[in-house]
mmCIF file of C-alpha atoms in Angstrom:
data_model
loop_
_atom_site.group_PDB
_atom_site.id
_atom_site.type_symbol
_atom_site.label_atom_id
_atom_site.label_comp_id
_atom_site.label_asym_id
_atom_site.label_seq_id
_atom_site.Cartn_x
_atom_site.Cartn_y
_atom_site.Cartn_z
ATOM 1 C CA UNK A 147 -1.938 22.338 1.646
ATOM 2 C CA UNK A 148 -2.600 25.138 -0.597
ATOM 3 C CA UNK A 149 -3.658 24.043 -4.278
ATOM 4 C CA UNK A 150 -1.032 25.045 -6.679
ATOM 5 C CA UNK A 151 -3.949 25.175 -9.557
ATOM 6 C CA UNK A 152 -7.092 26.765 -7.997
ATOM 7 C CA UNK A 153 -5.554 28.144 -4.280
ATOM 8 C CA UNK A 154 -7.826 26.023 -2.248
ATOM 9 C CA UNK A 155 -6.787 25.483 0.864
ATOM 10 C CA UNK A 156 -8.072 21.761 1.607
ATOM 11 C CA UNK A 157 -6.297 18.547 -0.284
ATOM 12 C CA UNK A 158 -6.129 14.691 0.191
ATOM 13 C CA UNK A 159 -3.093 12.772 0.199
ATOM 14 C CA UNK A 160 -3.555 10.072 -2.511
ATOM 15 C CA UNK A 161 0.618 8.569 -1.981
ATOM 16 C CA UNK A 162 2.907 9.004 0.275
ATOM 17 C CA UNK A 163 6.567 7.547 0.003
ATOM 18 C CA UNK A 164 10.170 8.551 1.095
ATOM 19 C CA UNK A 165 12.311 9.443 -1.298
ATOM 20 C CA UNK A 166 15.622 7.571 -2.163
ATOM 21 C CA UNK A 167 17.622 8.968 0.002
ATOM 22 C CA UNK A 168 14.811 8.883 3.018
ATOM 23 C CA UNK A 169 15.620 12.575 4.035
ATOM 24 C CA UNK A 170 12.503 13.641 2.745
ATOM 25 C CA UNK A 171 9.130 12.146 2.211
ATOM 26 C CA UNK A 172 7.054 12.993 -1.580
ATOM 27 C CA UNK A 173 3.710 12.899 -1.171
ATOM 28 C CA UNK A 174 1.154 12.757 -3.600
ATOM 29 C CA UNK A 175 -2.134 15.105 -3.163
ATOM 30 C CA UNK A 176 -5.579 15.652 -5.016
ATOM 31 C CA UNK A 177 -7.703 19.213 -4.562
ATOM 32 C CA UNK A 178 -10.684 18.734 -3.073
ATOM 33 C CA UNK A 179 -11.932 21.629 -5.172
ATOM 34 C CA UNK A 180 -10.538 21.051 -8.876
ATOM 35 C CA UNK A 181 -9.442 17.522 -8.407
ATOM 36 C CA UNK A 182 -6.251 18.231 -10.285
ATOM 37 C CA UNK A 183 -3.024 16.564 -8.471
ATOM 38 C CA UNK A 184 0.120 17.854 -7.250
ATOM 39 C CA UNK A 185 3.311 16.296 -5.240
ATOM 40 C CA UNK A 186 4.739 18.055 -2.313
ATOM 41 C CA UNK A 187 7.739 17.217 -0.298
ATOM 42 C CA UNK A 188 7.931 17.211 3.259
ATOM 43 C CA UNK A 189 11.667 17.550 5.159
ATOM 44 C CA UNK A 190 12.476 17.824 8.968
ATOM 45 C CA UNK A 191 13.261 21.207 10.057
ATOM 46 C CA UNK A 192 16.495 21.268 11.618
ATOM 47 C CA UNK A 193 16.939 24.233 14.090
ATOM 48 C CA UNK A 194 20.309 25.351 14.409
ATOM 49 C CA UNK A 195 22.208 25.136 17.681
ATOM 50 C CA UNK A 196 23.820 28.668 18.451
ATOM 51 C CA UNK A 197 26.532 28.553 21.172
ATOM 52 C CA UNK A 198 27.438 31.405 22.676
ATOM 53 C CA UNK A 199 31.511 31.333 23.531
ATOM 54 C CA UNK A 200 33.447 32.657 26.654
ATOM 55 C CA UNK A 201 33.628 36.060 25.227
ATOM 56 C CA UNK A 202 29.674 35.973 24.670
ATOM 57 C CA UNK A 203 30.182 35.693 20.811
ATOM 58 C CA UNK A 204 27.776 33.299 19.576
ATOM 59 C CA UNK A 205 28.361 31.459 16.333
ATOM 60 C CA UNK A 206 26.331 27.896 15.099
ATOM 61 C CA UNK A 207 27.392 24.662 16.669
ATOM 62 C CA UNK A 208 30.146 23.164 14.344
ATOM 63 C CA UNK A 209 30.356 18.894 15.616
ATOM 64 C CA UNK A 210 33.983 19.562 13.291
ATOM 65 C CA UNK A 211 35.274 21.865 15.753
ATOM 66 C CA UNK A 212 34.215 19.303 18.929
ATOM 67 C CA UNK A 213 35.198 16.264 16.476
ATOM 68 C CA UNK A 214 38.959 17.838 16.202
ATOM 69 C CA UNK A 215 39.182 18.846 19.906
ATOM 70 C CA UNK A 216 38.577 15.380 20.810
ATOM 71 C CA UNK A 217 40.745 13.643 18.512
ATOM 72 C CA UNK A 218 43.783 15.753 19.658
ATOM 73 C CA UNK A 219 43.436 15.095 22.942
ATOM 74 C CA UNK A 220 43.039 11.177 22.102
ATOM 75 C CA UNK A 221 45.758 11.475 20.051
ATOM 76 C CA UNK A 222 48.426 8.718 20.738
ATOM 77 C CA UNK A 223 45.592 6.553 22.811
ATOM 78 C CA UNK A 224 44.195 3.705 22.603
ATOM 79 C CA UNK A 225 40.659 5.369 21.132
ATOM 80 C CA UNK A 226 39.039 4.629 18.092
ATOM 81 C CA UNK A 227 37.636 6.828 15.721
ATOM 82 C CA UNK A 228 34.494 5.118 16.118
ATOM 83 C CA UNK A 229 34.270 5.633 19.412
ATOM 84 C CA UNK A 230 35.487 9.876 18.699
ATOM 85 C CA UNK A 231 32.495 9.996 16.550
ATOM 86 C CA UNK A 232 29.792 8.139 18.912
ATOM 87 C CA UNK A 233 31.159 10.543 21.770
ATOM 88 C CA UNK A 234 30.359 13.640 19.179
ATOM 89 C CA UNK A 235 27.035 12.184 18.212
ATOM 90 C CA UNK A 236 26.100 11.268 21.522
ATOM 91 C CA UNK A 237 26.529 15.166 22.429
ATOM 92 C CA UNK A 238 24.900 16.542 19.236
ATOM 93 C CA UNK A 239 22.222 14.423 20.522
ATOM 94 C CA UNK A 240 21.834 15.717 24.020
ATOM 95 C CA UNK A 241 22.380 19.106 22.510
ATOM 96 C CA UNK A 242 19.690 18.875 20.098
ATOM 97 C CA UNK A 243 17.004 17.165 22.543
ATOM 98 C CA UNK A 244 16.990 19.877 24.937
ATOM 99 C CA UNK A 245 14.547 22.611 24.300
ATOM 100 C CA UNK A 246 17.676 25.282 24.539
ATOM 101 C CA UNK A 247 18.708 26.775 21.028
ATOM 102 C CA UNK A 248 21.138 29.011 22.766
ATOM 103 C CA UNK A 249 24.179 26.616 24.819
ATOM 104 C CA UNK A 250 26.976 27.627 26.241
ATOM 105 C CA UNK A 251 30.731 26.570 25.188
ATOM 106 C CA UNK A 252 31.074 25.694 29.165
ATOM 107 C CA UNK A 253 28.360 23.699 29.024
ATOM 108 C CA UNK A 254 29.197 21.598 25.547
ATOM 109 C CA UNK A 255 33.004 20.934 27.142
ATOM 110 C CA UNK A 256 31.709 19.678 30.550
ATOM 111 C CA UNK A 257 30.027 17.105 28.304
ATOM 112 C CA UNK A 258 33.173 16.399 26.580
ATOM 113 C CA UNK A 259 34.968 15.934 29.757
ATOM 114 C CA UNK A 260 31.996 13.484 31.104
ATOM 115 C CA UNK A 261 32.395 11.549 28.164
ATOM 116 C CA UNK A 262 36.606 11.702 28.227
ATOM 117 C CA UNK A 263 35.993 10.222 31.395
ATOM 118 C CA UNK A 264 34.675 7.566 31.456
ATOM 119 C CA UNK A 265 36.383 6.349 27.938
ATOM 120 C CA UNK A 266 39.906 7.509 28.369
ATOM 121 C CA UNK A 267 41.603 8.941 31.714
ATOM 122 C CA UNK A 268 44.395 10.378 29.668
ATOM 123 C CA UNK A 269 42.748 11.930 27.084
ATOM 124 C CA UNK A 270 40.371 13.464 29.901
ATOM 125 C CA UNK A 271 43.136 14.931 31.890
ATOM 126 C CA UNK A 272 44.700 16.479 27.998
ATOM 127 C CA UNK A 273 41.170 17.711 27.365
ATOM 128 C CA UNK A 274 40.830 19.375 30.765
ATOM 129 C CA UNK A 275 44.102 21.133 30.389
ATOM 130 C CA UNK A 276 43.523 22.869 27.429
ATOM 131 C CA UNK A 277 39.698 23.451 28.084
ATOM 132 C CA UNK A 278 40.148 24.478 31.968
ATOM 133 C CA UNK A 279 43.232 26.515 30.869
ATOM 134 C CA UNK A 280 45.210 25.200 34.031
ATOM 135 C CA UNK A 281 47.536 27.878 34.856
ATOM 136 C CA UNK A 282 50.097 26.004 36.846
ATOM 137 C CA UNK A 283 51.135 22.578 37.752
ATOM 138 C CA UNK A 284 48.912 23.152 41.037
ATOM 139 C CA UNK A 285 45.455 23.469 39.404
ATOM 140 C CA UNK A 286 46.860 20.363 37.151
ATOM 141 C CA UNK A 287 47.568 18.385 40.091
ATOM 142 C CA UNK A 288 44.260 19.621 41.836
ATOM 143 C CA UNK A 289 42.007 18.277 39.118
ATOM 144 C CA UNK A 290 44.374 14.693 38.924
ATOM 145 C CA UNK A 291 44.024 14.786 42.939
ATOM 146 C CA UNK A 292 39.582 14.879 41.849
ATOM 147 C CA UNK A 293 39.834 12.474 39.413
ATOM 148 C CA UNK A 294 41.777 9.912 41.600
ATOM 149 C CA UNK A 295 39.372 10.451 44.218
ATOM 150 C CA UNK A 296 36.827 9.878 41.846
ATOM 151 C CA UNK A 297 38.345 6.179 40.859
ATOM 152 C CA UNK A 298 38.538 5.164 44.430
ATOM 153 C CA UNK A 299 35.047 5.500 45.629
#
C-alpha cells in the first residue's frame, strides 16, 4: 500500500477490524519509510453478472426481476416468501460462483424451473408457460405429460 505521506510503496498493518456494518474491513497501517500512519479500507469487489436476453441484448442481472417472476407464478400457492427469496438467493449464488460473467436468460430460467420443481408443481407448470411461451394446449400438455413421467419414476 502506497504511503499517502512520502509515496513509499511498502507499509505494515498495525490494526485491522471490520467496520460496523462488516461490509468492509478498516485497517490501520504504519510506513516503513516515514513511520507516519494511515487507515485504509478494504471492500469485496463484486463483479457484475451481465445476462445476455433472447434477442442478444445484454443488460446486468436484476434478482428483482427473477424475485417478481417467481412470486407471480406462486401466486395463490401454498409458497412462502421465505422460501421465494431462498430460491432467488440460491440462484444468485450459483450464478455468481461460476467463473461466467456473461449468462444467458435460458440458462437463469432453467434454474428457475429446477427449483419450481421440486418446491411447487403448480407454480412450475405457470412458470414454464410463460417462460417456454407454449403456443398451444399441445406443447402444454407435452411438458405436463414430462413432468408426470418425471413423478413416477
Amino acid at each position: 500500500m502506497k504511503c499517502p505521506f512520502c509515496g513509499y510503496s511498502e507499509s505494515k498493518v498495525i490494526d485491522s477490524r471490520p467496520t460496523d456494518e462488516g461490509e468492509r474491513i478498516r485497517r490501520r497501517r504504519e510506513c516503513m519509510n516515514c513511520a507516519k500512519r494511515f487507515t485504509t479500507y478494504e471492500i469485496i469487489e463484486s463483479v457484475p453478472i451481465i445476462v445476455v436476453k433472447k434477442d442478444k441484448s445484454r443488460e446486468a442481472f436484476d434478482r428483482n426481476k427473477l424475485f417478481n417472476g417467481l412470486l407471480r407464478a406462486c401466486e395463490k400457492r401454498p409458497v412462502s416468501i421465505e422460501t421465494i427469496e431462498r430460491i432467488v438467493d440460491e440462484i444468485e449464488t450459483t450464478l455468481q460462483n461460476s467463473l461466467d460473467r456473461e449468462v444467458t436468460s435460458i440458462h437463469i430460467g432453467e434454474l428457475a424451473m429446477d427449483k419450481l420443481k421440486d418446491t411447487d408443481e403448480v407454480a412450475y407448470v405457470r412458470f414454464a408457460s410463460v417462460y417456454r411461451q407454449f403456443k398451444d394446449i399441445n406443447t402444454f400438455m407435452d411438458e405436463l405429460a414430462k413432468l408426470l413421467g418425471e413423478k413416477n419414476n
